[in-house]
mmCIF file of C-alpha atoms in Angstrom:
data_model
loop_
_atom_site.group_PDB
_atom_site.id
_atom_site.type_symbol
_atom_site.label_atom_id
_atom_site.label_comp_id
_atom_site.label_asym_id
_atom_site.label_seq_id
_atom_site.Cartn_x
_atom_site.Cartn_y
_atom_site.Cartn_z
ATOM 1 C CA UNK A 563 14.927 7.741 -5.569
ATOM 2 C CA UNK A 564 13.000 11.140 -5.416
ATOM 3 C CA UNK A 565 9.522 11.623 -4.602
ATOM 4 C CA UNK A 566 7.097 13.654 -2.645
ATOM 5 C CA UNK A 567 3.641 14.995 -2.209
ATOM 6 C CA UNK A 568 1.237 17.963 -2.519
ATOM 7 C CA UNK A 569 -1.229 19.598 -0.680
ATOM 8 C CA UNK A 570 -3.920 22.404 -1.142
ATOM 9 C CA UNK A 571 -6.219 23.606 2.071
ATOM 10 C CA UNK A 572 -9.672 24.906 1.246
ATOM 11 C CA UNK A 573 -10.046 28.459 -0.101
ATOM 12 C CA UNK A 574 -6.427 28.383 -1.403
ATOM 13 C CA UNK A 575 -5.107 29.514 1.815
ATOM 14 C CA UNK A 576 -1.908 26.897 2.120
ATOM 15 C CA UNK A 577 -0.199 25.311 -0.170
ATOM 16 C CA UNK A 578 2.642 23.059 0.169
ATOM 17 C CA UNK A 579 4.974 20.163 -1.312
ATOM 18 C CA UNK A 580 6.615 17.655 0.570
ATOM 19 C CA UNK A 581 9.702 15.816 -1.200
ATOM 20 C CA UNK A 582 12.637 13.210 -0.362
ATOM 21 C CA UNK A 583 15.490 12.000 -1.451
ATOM 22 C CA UNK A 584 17.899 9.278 -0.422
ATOM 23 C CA UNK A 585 19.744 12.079 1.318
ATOM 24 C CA UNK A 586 17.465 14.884 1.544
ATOM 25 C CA UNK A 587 13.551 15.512 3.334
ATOM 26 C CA UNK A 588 12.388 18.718 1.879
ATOM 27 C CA UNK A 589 9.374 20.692 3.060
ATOM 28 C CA UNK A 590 8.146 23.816 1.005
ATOM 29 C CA UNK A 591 5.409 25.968 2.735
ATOM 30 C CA UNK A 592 3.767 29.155 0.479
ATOM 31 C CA UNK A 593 0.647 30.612 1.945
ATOM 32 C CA UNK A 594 0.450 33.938 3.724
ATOM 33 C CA UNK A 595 0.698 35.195 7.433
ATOM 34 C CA UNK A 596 -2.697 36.423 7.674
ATOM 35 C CA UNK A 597 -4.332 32.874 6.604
ATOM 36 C CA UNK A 598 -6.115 34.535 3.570
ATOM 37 C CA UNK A 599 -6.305 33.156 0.683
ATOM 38 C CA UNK A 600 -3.617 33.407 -2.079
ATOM 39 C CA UNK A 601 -5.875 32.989 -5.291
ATOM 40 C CA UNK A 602 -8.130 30.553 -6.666
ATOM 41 C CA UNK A 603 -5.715 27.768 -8.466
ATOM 42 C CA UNK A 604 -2.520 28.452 -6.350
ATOM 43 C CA UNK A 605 -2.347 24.912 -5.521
ATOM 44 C CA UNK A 606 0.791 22.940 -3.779
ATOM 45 C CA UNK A 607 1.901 21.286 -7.441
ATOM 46 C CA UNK A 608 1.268 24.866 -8.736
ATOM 47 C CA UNK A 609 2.815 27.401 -5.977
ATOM 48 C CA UNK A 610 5.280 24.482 -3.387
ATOM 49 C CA UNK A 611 6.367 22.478 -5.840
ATOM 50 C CA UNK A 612 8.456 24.850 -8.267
ATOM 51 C CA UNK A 613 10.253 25.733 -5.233
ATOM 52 C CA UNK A 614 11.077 22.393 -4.279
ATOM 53 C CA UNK A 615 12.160 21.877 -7.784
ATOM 54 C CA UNK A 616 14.801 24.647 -7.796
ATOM 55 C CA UNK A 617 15.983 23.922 -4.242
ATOM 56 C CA UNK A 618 16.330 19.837 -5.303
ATOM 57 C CA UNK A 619 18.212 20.844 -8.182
ATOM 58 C CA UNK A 620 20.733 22.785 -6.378
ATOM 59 C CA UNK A 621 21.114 20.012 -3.657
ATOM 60 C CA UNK A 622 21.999 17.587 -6.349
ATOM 61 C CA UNK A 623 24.353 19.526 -8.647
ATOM 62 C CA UNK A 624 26.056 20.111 -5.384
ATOM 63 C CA UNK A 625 26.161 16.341 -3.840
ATOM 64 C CA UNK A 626 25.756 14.318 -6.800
ATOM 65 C CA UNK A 627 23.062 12.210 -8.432
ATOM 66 C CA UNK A 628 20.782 9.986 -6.457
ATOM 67 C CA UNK A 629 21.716 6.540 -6.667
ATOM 68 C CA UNK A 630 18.821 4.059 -5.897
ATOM 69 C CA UNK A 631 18.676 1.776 -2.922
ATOM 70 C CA UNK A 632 16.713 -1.580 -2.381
ATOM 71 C CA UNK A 633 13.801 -1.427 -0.288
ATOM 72 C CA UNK A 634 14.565 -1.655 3.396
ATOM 73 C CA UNK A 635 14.135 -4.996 5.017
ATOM 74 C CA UNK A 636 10.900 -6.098 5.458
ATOM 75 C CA UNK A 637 9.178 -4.310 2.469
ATOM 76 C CA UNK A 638 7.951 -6.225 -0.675
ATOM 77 C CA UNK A 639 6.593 -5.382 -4.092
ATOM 78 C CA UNK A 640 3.889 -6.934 -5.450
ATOM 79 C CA UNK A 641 1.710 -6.552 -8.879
ATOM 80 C CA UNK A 642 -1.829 -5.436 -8.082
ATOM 81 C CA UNK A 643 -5.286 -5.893 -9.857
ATOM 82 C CA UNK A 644 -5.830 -1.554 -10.797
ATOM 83 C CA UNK A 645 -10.065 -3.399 -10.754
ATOM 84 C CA UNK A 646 -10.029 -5.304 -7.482
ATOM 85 C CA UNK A 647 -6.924 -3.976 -5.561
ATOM 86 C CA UNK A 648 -6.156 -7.370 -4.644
ATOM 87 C CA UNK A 649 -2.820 -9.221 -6.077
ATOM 88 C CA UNK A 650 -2.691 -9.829 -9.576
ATOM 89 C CA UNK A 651 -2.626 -12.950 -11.404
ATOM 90 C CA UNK A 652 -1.109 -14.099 -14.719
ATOM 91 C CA UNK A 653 -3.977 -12.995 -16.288
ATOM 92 C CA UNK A 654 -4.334 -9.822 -14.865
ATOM 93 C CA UNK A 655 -3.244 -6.682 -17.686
ATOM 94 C CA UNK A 656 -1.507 -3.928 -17.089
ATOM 95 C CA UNK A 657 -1.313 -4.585 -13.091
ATOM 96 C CA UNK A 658 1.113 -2.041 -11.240
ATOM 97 C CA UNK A 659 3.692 -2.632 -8.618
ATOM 98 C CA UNK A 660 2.960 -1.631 -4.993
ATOM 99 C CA UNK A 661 5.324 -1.584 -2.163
ATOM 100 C CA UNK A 662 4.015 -3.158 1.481
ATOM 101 C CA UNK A 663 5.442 -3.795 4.512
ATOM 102 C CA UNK A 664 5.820 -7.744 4.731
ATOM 103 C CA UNK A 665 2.746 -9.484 5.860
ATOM 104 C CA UNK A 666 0.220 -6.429 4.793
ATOM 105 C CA UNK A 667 0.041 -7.030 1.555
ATOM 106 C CA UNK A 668 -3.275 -8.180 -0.302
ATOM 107 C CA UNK A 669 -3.280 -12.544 0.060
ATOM 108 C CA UNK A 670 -1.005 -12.510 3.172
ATOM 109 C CA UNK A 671 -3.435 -13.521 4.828
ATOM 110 C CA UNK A 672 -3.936 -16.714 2.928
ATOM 111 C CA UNK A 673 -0.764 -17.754 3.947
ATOM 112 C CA UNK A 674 -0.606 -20.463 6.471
ATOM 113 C CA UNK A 675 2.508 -22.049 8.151
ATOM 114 C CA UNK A 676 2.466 -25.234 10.220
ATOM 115 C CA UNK A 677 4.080 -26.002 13.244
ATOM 116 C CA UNK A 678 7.688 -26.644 11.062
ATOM 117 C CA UNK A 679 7.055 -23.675 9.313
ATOM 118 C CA UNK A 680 5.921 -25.259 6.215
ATOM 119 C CA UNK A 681 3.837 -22.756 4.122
ATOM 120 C CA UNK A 682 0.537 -24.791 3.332
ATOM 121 C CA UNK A 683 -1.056 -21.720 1.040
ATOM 122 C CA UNK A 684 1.005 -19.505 -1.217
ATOM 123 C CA UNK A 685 0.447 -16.270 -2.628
ATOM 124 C CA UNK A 686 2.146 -15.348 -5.982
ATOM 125 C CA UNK A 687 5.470 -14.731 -5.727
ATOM 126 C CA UNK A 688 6.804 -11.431 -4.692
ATOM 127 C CA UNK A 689 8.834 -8.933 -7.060
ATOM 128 C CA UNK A 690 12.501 -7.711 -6.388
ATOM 129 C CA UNK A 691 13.399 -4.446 -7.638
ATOM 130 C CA UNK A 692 15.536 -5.068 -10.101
ATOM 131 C CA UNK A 693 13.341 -8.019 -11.622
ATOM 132 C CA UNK A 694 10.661 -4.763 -11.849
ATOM 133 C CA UNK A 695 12.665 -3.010 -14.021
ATOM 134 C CA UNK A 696 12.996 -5.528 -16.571
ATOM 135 C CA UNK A 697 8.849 -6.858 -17.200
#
């Protein structure tokens, strides 16, 4: 698992990228010392992220591939309507998988448990990783 984010301040001044991976948090900061700008364009994806790139690839010729991991406890996947951000339904094409922490997630609120904790409403079923990877 490998993934990260960009970022651009106004007037080009910063730029950075932000990256992870099962082993590794990686910041990458270009910009200068006297807060002026570095040029229009020079964006994080364009300027922080090559860096990252090189530096990532290094870290994992040196200690290996990254091998995935299942979500921590307590997070879920679930396919989302890309029209009405709420949970998708049979019906629903090309929906895309969204991780949540449990009990956040569009519908959860629907569901209601009696006193034996009986659920009384469901919301379609949730999506393991693995079952992901084969739709």
């Amino acid at each position: 698992l490998i993934g990260g984010k960009t970022g651009t301040t106004s007037d080009y001044i910063d730029a950075w990228f932000v990256g992870f991976s099962n082993n590794l948090v990686l910041g990458v900061w270009t910009g200068f010392d006297e807060n002026t700008s570095m040029g229009c364009g020079e964006s994080g994806g364009k300027a922080a992220l090559p860096i990252w790139i090189d530096v990532m690839k290094s870290h994992l010729s040196l200690f290996g591939e990254e091998q995935d991991d299942e979500a921590p406890e307590g997070i879920v996947n679930v396919l989302i309507n890309k029209e009405t951000g709420k949970l998708a339904e049979l019906s629903t094409s090309n929906p895309f998988l969204e991780a949540f922490v449990e009990g956040t997630e569009p519908g959860a609120e629907d569901v209601v448990e009696d006193e034996n904790g009986v659920v009384t409403e469901s919301v379609p079923e949730k999506i393991d990783d693995e079952d992901f990877l084969n739709l």
